[in-house]
Coordinates of C-alpha atoms in Angstrom, one line a residue:
M1 CA 107.7 123.3 75.4
L2 CA 111.4 123.9 74.5
T3 CA 112.4 123.4 78.2
F4 CA 110.5 120.1 78.3
F5 CA 112.2 118.7 75.2
A6 CA 115.6 120.0 76.3
A7 CA 115.2 118.3 79.6
I8 CA 114.3 114.9 78.1
A9 CA 117.2 115.3 75.6
I10 CA 119.7 116.1 78.4
L11 CA 118.5 113.0 80.4
L12 CA 119.2 110.8 77.4
V13 CA 122.6 112.4 76.7
G14 CA 123.4 111.8 80.4
Y15 CA 122.7 108.1 80.0
F16 CA 124.8 107.7 76.9
T17 CA 127.7 109.7 78.3
Y18 CA 128.0 110.0 82.1
S19 CA 126.8 106.5 82.7
R20 CA 129.8 105.2 80.7
F21 CA 132.1 107.3 82.8
I22 CA 130.6 105.9 86.0
E23 CA 130.8 102.3 84.6
K24 CA 134.4 102.8 83.6
N25 CA 135.2 104.2 87.1
F26 CA 133.6 101.2 88.7
Q27 CA 135.6 98.8 86.5
I28 CA 133.2 96.0 85.6
E29 CA 134.4 92.4 85.0
P30 CA 132.2 90.9 82.3
D31 CA 133.7 87.4 82.9
R32 CA 133.0 87.4 86.6
K33 CA 130.4 85.0 87.9
T34 CA 127.4 86.7 89.2
P35 CA 125.4 85.8 92.4
A36 CA 122.5 84.6 90.2
E37 CA 124.7 81.8 88.9
A38 CA 127.0 81.2 91.9
L39 CA 124.3 81.2 94.5
R40 CA 121.3 80.0 92.5
D41 CA 118.5 78.8 94.7
N42 CA 115.5 79.3 92.3
Y43 CA 113.9 81.6 94.8
D44 CA 115.7 84.9 95.3
F45 CA 118.8 84.0 93.2
V46 CA 117.6 83.2 89.7
P47 CA 119.3 84.2 86.4
M48 CA 116.9 86.3 84.3
S49 CA 117.2 88.2 81.0
K50 CA 118.4 91.8 80.8
G51 CA 115.0 93.0 79.7
K52 CA 113.1 91.4 82.6
N53 CA 115.7 92.6 85.1
A54 CA 115.4 96.2 83.7
I55 CA 111.6 96.2 83.8
I56 CA 111.6 94.7 87.3
E57 CA 114.1 97.4 88.5
L58 CA 112.0 100.2 86.9
L59 CA 108.7 99.0 88.5
N60 CA 110.5 98.3 91.8
I61 CA 111.9 101.8 92.1
A62 CA 109.1 103.7 90.6
G63 CA 106.0 103.4 92.8
T64 CA 104.0 106.6 92.9
G65 CA 107.2 108.5 93.7
P66 CA 108.0 109.7 90.2
I67 CA 104.3 110.7 89.8
F68 CA 103.1 112.0 93.1
G69 CA 106.5 113.6 93.9
P70 CA 106.8 115.7 90.7
I71 CA 103.1 116.6 90.9
M72 CA 103.7 118.1 94.4
G73 CA 107.1 119.4 93.2
A74 CA 105.3 121.3 90.4
L75 CA 104.0 123.7 93.1
Y76 CA 107.5 125.1 93.2
G77 CA 107.3 125.9 89.5
P78 CA 109.7 125.2 86.6
V79 CA 112.7 125.1 89.0
A80 CA 111.6 121.5 89.7
Y81 CA 112.8 120.6 86.2
I82 CA 116.4 121.4 87.1
W83 CA 116.3 119.1 90.1
I84 CA 114.8 116.2 88.2
V85 CA 117.4 116.4 85.4
V86 CA 120.5 117.3 87.4
G87 CA 119.5 115.1 90.3
A88 CA 118.8 112.0 88.1
I89 CA 122.0 112.2 86.1
F90 CA 124.6 113.1 88.7
A91 CA 122.9 111.7 91.9
G92 CA 120.0 109.3 91.5
A93 CA 121.3 107.2 88.7
V94 CA 124.9 107.1 90.1
H95 CA 123.4 106.1 93.5
D96 CA 121.4 103.3 91.9
Y97 CA 124.2 102.0 89.8
M98 CA 126.8 102.0 92.5
I99 CA 124.6 100.2 95.1
G100 CA 123.4 97.7 92.5
M101 CA 126.9 96.9 91.4
I102 CA 128.5 96.9 94.9
S103 CA 125.7 94.5 96.0
L104 CA 126.4 92.3 93.0
R105 CA 130.1 92.1 94.0
N106 CA 129.0 91.1 97.5
N107 CA 126.7 88.2 96.6
G108 CA 123.6 90.3 96.4
A109 CA 124.0 91.7 100.0
Q110 CA 121.4 94.2 101.1
L111 CA 122.3 97.7 102.2
P112 CA 122.8 97.0 105.9
E113 CA 125.4 94.3 105.1
L114 CA 127.1 96.7 102.8
A115 CA 127.1 99.4 105.3
S116 CA 128.6 97.0 107.9
K117 CA 131.3 96.0 105.6
Y118 CA 132.4 99.4 104.3
L119 CA 131.4 101.8 107.1
G120 CA 131.8 99.6 110.1
K121 CA 129.8 97.0 112.0
P122 CA 128.1 99.6 114.5
V123 CA 126.7 101.3 111.4
K124 CA 124.9 98.1 110.4
H125 CA 122.4 98.5 113.3
I126 CA 121.6 102.1 112.4
V127 CA 121.2 101.3 108.7
N128 CA 119.0 98.3 109.6
I129 CA 116.7 100.5 111.5
F130 CA 116.4 103.1 108.7
A131 CA 116.0 100.5 106.0
M132 CA 113.2 98.7 107.9
L133 CA 111.5 102.0 108.8
L134 CA 111.8 103.1 105.2
L135 CA 110.5 99.9 103.7
I136 CA 107.5 99.6 106.1
L137 CA 106.6 103.2 105.3
V138 CA 107.0 102.6 101.5
G139 CA 104.9 99.5 101.7
T140 CA 102.2 101.4 103.5
V141 CA 102.3 104.4 101.3
F142 CA 102.2 102.2 98.2
V143 CA 99.2 100.4 99.5
T144 CA 97.3 103.5 100.4
S145 CA 97.9 105.4 97.2
P146 CA 96.8 102.7 94.7
A147 CA 93.8 101.9 96.9
N148 CA 92.7 105.5 96.6
L149 CA 93.3 105.5 92.8
I150 CA 91.4 102.2 92.3
T151 CA 88.3 103.4 94.3
S152 CA 88.3 106.6 92.1
I153 CA 87.5 104.6 89.0
T154 CA 85.3 101.9 90.5
P155 CA 81.7 101.9 91.8
D156 CA 80.9 103.5 95.1
W157 CA 80.4 100.2 96.8
V158 CA 84.1 99.4 96.3
T159 CA 85.6 100.8 99.5
V160 CA 89.2 101.8 100.2
G161 CA 89.3 99.3 103.0
A162 CA 88.2 96.4 100.8
V163 CA 90.8 97.3 98.1
T164 CA 93.5 97.7 100.7
G165 CA 92.7 94.1 101.9
L166 CA 92.9 92.7 98.4
I167 CA 96.3 94.4 97.8
F168 CA 97.7 93.0 101.0
L169 CA 96.4 89.5 99.9
Y170 CA 98.1 89.9 96.5
Y171 CA 101.3 90.9 98.3
L172 CA 101.2 87.9 100.6
I173 CA 100.7 85.5 97.8
S174 CA 103.4 87.1 95.6
T175 CA 105.9 87.2 98.5
L176 CA 105.7 83.4 98.8
L177 CA 106.6 82.8 95.2
P178 CA 110.1 82.7 93.6
I179 CA 111.1 86.0 92.2
D180 CA 111.0 84.8 88.6
K181 CA 107.4 83.8 89.1
A182 CA 106.2 86.7 91.3
M183 CA 107.8 89.4 89.2
G184 CA 109.4 87.8 86.1
K185 CA 106.0 86.6 84.7
V186 CA 103.8 89.6 85.7
Y187 CA 106.0 92.6 85.6
P188 CA 106.5 92.7 81.8
W189 CA 102.7 93.1 81.5
F190 CA 102.7 95.8 84.2
G191 CA 105.6 97.5 82.4
A192 CA 103.8 97.5 79.1
V193 CA 100.8 99.2 80.7
L194 CA 103.0 101.8 82.4
I195 CA 105.0 102.6 79.3
I196 CA 102.0 102.9 77.0
S197 CA 100.1 105.1 79.5
T198 CA 103.1 107.3 80.2
I199 CA 103.7 107.8 76.4
A200 CA 100.0 108.6 76.0
I201 CA 100.0 111.2 78.7
G202 CA 103.2 112.8 77.2
V203 CA 102.0 112.8 73.6
S204 CA 98.6 114.2 74.6
L205 CA 100.2 116.9 76.6
I206 CA 102.4 118.0 73.7
F207 CA 99.5 118.1 71.2
S208 CA 96.7 119.2 73.6
G209 CA 97.2 122.9 73.1
Y210 CA 98.1 123.5 76.7
S211 CA 101.1 125.8 77.3
L212 CA 104.0 124.0 78.9
P213 CA 105.9 126.2 81.3
E214 CA 109.4 127.3 80.2
L215 CA 112.4 127.8 82.4
T216 CA 113.4 131.4 82.0
A217 CA 115.1 134.1 84.1
N218 CA 111.6 135.2 85.2
S219 CA 110.3 131.7 86.0
L220 CA 113.4 130.7 87.9
Q221 CA 111.8 131.5 91.3
N222 CA 109.7 129.9 94.0
F223 CA 106.0 129.7 93.0
H224 CA 104.9 127.5 95.9
P225 CA 101.4 128.9 96.9
K226 CA 102.2 128.3 100.6
G227 CA 105.7 129.9 100.3
L228 CA 107.5 126.8 101.3
A229 CA 111.3 127.1 100.8
I230 CA 112.9 125.4 97.8
F231 CA 115.7 124.2 100.0
P232 CA 115.3 121.6 101.5
G233 CA 111.6 121.1 100.6
L234 CA 111.9 120.5 96.8
F235 CA 114.7 117.9 97.4
F236 CA 112.4 115.8 99.5
T237 CA 109.2 116.4 97.6
V238 CA 110.8 115.2 94.3
S239 CA 112.8 112.2 95.4
C240 CA 112.0 109.1 93.3
G241 CA 112.4 111.3 90.1
A242 CA 115.8 112.5 91.1
I243 CA 117.4 110.5 94.0
S244 CA 115.8 108.1 96.4
G245 CA 117.2 105.9 99.1
F246 CA 114.4 103.4 98.6
H247 CA 116.2 102.4 95.4
A248 CA 119.1 101.1 97.5
T249 CA 116.8 98.5 99.0
Q250 CA 115.6 97.4 95.6
A251 CA 118.8 97.3 93.5
P252 CA 120.3 94.4 95.6
M253 CA 117.2 92.3 94.8
V254 CA 117.9 92.7 91.1
S255 CA 121.6 92.2 91.6
R256 CA 120.7 88.6 92.5
T257 CA 119.2 87.9 89.1
I258 CA 121.7 89.7 86.7
K259 CA 123.7 87.3 84.5
N260 CA 126.5 89.7 83.5
E261 CA 128.0 92.8 85.0
K262 CA 127.7 94.6 81.6
E263 CA 123.9 94.7 82.2
G264 CA 124.3 96.9 85.2
R265 CA 124.6 100.2 83.3
F266 CA 121.2 99.7 81.5
T267 CA 119.5 98.0 84.4
F268 CA 120.5 100.4 87.2
Y269 CA 121.6 103.7 85.7
G270 CA 119.2 103.5 82.7
M271 CA 116.1 102.7 84.6
M272 CA 116.7 105.7 86.9
I273 CA 116.9 107.9 83.8
A274 CA 113.6 106.3 82.6
E275 CA 112.0 107.1 86.0
A276 CA 113.2 110.8 85.6
V277 CA 111.5 110.9 82.2
I278 CA 108.2 109.8 83.8
A279 CA 108.8 112.5 86.5
M280 CA 109.3 115.1 83.8
I281 CA 106.0 114.2 82.0
W282 CA 103.9 114.4 85.2
A283 CA 105.6 117.6 86.5
A284 CA 105.0 119.2 83.1
A285 CA 101.4 118.0 83.0
A286 CA 100.6 119.3 86.5
M287 CA 102.2 122.7 85.8
S288 CA 100.5 123.0 82.4
L289 CA 96.9 122.1 83.3
F290 CA 96.6 123.8 86.7
N291 CA 97.8 127.0 88.3
G292 CA 99.7 126.7 91.6
Q293 CA 96.7 127.6 93.8
T294 CA 94.4 125.1 92.2
L295 CA 97.0 122.4 92.2
G296 CA 97.7 123.0 95.9
Q297 CA 94.0 122.8 96.7
M298 CA 93.6 119.5 94.8
I299 CA 96.6 118.0 96.6
D300 CA 95.3 119.1 100.0
A301 CA 91.8 117.7 99.2
G302 CA 92.8 114.3 97.9
T303 CA 96.6 113.9 97.9
A304 CA 98.2 113.8 94.4
S305 CA 95.9 111.0 93.4
L306 CA 93.2 113.5 92.6
V307 CA 95.6 115.3 90.3
V308 CA 96.4 112.1 88.5
N309 CA 92.7 111.5 87.9
E310 CA 92.1 115.0 86.5
V311 CA 95.2 115.0 84.3
S312 CA 94.3 111.6 82.9
Y313 CA 90.7 112.5 82.1
M314 CA 91.5 116.0 80.8
L315 CA 94.2 114.7 78.4
L316 CA 92.8 111.3 77.4
G317 CA 89.1 111.4 78.0
S318 CA 87.1 109.0 80.2
F319 CA 87.9 105.6 78.7
F320 CA 91.6 106.1 77.9
G321 CA 92.0 108.2 81.0
S322 CA 90.9 105.3 83.1
I323 CA 93.5 103.1 81.3
A324 CA 96.2 105.7 82.1
I325 CA 95.2 105.6 85.8
M326 CA 95.6 101.9 85.7
G327 CA 99.1 102.5 84.4
V328 CA 99.8 104.7 87.4
I329 CA 98.2 102.1 89.7
V330 CA 100.6 99.3 88.7
L331 CA 103.6 101.4 89.9
P332 CA 102.8 101.5 93.6
I333 CA 101.5 98.0 93.6
S334 CA 104.7 96.6 92.1
S335 CA 106.9 98.8 94.3
G336 CA 104.9 97.9 97.4
L337 CA 105.3 94.2 96.7
S338 CA 109.1 94.6 96.2
A339 CA 109.3 96.8 99.3
F340 CA 107.8 94.0 101.5
R341 CA 109.9 91.4 99.8
S342 CA 113.1 93.4 100.5
L343 CA 111.9 94.0 104.1
R344 CA 111.4 90.3 104.6
I345 CA 115.0 89.7 103.4
I346 CA 116.5 92.4 105.6
V347 CA 114.5 91.4 108.7
S348 CA 115.3 87.7 108.2
D349 CA 119.0 88.5 107.7
Y350 CA 119.1 90.7 110.8
L351 CA 117.3 88.2 113.0
H352 CA 119.1 85.2 111.4
I353 CA 115.9 83.5 110.3
K354 CA 116.8 81.4 107.3
Q355 CA 114.1 81.6 104.7
D356 CA 114.0 78.0 103.6
T357 CA 110.5 76.9 104.6
L358 CA 107.1 78.4 104.2
K359 CA 106.6 78.5 108.0
K360 CA 109.7 80.7 108.4
I361 CA 108.8 83.0 105.5
L362 CA 105.3 83.5 107.0
A363 CA 106.7 84.1 110.5
V364 CA 108.5 87.1 109.2
T365 CA 106.0 88.3 106.6
I366 CA 102.7 88.3 108.4
P367 CA 103.8 90.5 111.3
L368 CA 105.2 93.1 108.8
Y369 CA 101.8 93.2 107.0
A370 CA 100.0 93.6 110.3
I371 CA 102.1 96.6 111.2
S372 CA 101.7 98.1 107.8
F373 CA 97.9 97.6 107.9
L374 CA 97.7 99.6 111.1
L375 CA 99.8 102.4 109.6
T376 CA 97.3 102.7 106.7
Q377 CA 94.8 104.1 109.2
L378 CA 97.1 107.2 109.6
D379 CA 97.0 110.4 107.6
F380 CA 98.6 109.8 104.2
N381 CA 100.3 113.2 104.0
A382 CA 101.9 112.7 107.5
L383 CA 103.2 109.3 106.3
W384 CA 104.6 110.9 103.2
R385 CA 106.6 113.4 105.2
Y386 CA 108.2 110.7 107.4
F387 CA 108.8 108.5 104.3
N388 CA 110.5 111.4 102.6
W389 CA 113.0 112.0 105.4
A390 CA 113.8 108.3 106.0
N391 CA 114.1 107.9 102.2
Q392 CA 116.7 110.6 101.8
V393 CA 118.6 109.6 104.9
T394 CA 118.9 106.1 103.3
A395 CA 120.2 107.8 100.1
V396 CA 122.9 109.6 102.1
I397 CA 124.0 106.3 103.7
S398 CA 124.0 104.6 100.3
L399 CA 126.2 107.3 98.7
L400 CA 128.6 107.2 101.7
V401 CA 128.9 103.4 101.2
S402 CA 129.6 104.0 97.5
T403 CA 132.1 106.7 98.3
R404 CA 134.0 104.5 100.8
Y405 CA 134.0 101.6 98.3
L406 CA 135.6 103.9 95.6
Y407 CA 138.0 105.5 98.1
L408 CA 139.3 102.1 99.3
K409 CA 139.9 101.1 95.7
N410 CA 141.7 104.3 94.8
R411 CA 139.1 105.3 92.2
N412 CA 137.3 108.6 91.7
Y413 CA 135.1 108.9 94.7
I414 CA 134.1 112.6 94.1
V415 CA 131.3 111.3 91.8
T416 CA 129.5 110.0 94.9
L417 CA 130.9 112.3 97.5
V418 CA 129.4 115.5 96.0
P419 CA 125.8 114.2 95.9
A420 CA 126.3 112.6 99.3
T421 CA 127.5 115.9 100.8
F422 CA 124.6 117.9 99.3
M423 CA 121.9 115.4 100.4
L424 CA 123.5 115.1 103.9
Y425 CA 123.1 118.8 104.4
A426 CA 119.6 118.7 103.1
V427 CA 118.5 115.9 105.5
V428 CA 120.1 117.6 108.5
I429 CA 118.4 120.9 107.7
Y430 CA 115.1 119.1 107.1
I431 CA 115.1 117.3 110.5
L432 CA 116.2 120.5 112.3
S433 CA 113.5 122.7 110.7
E434 CA 110.4 120.5 110.2
P435 CA 107.7 119.8 112.7
I436 CA 108.5 116.0 112.5
G437 CA 112.0 116.9 113.8
F438 CA 113.3 119.8 116.0
H439 CA 110.8 122.4 114.6
M440 CA 113.5 125.2 114.5
G441 CA 112.2 126.7 111.2
L442 CA 114.4 127.8 108.3
T443 CA 116.5 130.5 110.1
T444 CA 120.1 131.5 109.7
M445 CA 120.9 129.6 112.9
T446 CA 119.3 126.4 111.4
Y447 CA 121.5 126.6 108.3
L448 CA 124.6 127.3 110.4
V449 CA 123.9 124.5 112.9
G450 CA 123.1 122.2 109.9
L451 CA 126.4 123.1 108.3
G452 CA 128.3 122.4 111.4
L453 CA 126.6 119.0 112.0
S454 CA 127.1 118.0 108.3
L455 CA 130.8 118.9 108.4
A456 CA 131.3 117.0 111.6
I457 CA 129.6 113.8 110.1
L458 CA 131.8 114.1 107.0
A459 CA 134.9 114.6 109.2
L460 CA 134.1 111.4 111.1
F461 CA 133.5 109.6 107.8
F462 CA 136.9 110.6 106.4
V463 CA 138.8 109.9 109.6
S464 CA 137.3 106.4 109.9
G465 CA 137.9 105.8 106.2
K466 CA 141.6 106.8 106.5
K467 CA 142.1 104.4 109.4
Q468 CA 140.3 101.6 107.5
K469 CA 142.5 102.1 104.5
E470 CA 145.7 102.2 106.5
A471 CA 144.8 98.9 108.1
L472 CA 144.2 97.1 104.9
N473 CA 146.6 94.7 103.3
P474 CA 147.0 94.2 99.6
H475 CA 144.9 91.0 99.7
S476 CA 142.0 92.4 101.7
E477 CA 138.6 91.6 100.4
L478 CA 137.6 95.2 100.8
I479 CA 140.0 96.0 97.9
N480 CA 139.6 92.8 95.9
D481 CA 135.9 92.0 96.3
H482 CA 136.7 88.4 97.2
L483 CA 134.7 88.1 100.4
A484 CA 131.6 86.1 100.1
I485 CA 129.2 87.6 102.6
D486 CA 127.1 85.0 104.4
I487 CA 123.5 85.9 103.5
S488 CA 122.2 82.4 104.1
N489 CA 121.2 82.9 107.7

């Protein structure tokens, strides 16, 4: 139990200390006009309160990631705690803050536009592909997982297919509404359910009499029942609770509704820390209530949703357990909605389809939902593996964008370069070793080839960055943040 409390305390200390350093390094301008005011259209650009922005950001980035991921990460044992804490403070929260604030400085531009501006126009097409792939996978995963959870607490005649159809219908209706109506009105209620249910699980776990695993010299090892390697496996299994590229597609959406740059630290950095706390609670619950073998069998039998059900009922009983499951359900539903909304914006920007009429909005939205519905027929675990890799590749791109931004402005770019380098090596090793990639296995050769490829990518990154910096003049918008990116097409 000491490890659990220490981890939560370190996360909070990280927010109150390291986030201030990151904010100072970014150099906020509280008097600067934000996109919400300068580009207000009462649809995507709408000034909203700090509290609403924060809860929208939390629900947007959370999904089932900080629950399903840590549950599956619990198979590795207490070592998962380390990644959640260190990853969230020094990687995930920095990633979310930087992309959110860089987007805010660029009129709420999405990641592909930011990559084009800071990494070069050819990169924009690559990032667009990854962003669209990631979001369609996220939307699909976050339809499938809540559908399974809902059918687990409803009568047998309620089928997964019927629930899936209803979720898609909700998404379609919400996508057509202005953000302050689609999210601003509903998400505070969703957030209340999430917070109450999470606290209930955490408190019940502490006072339930179960033994929470401690991180000791003896427990600092790999307990995965299938013997899967910690690196890179753990860093893809636990993503949303530590660092997730999906967040880079969501922060720009919220950057369009923030009224003051001072709100960024709480909204972007703070909500990532909140997500890490959720991840810690579910990881601890999974490790405390089940041994590795049982946990692995449950995940194989019904994805992590079966574990969610068992944990909720065991700790809270039938009635309150069902309420807790509802708290979990609102996460993927809210994140799925925001994923499709972001996907619509990215696709419309890329294809230059102005979203100013219902007909144009539907022309982009309906085909996306049709593709996602077809993907729901695939195996969930297979989708999750592809989602994980695309997710972390997007995180690497986001961190490289952030590093280039800081480098061009002569600020401390090490804060983003270190996590970018680590995650770059992880995604290269993952695609080389896994069946979804080159299937080389985790051999010495794989690690050496991965190291060589990672260093080559970083070398190209720094060479291009040096050339870009040398070509700048003192009045360049890359330095002064004065360029208004055209996002109206």
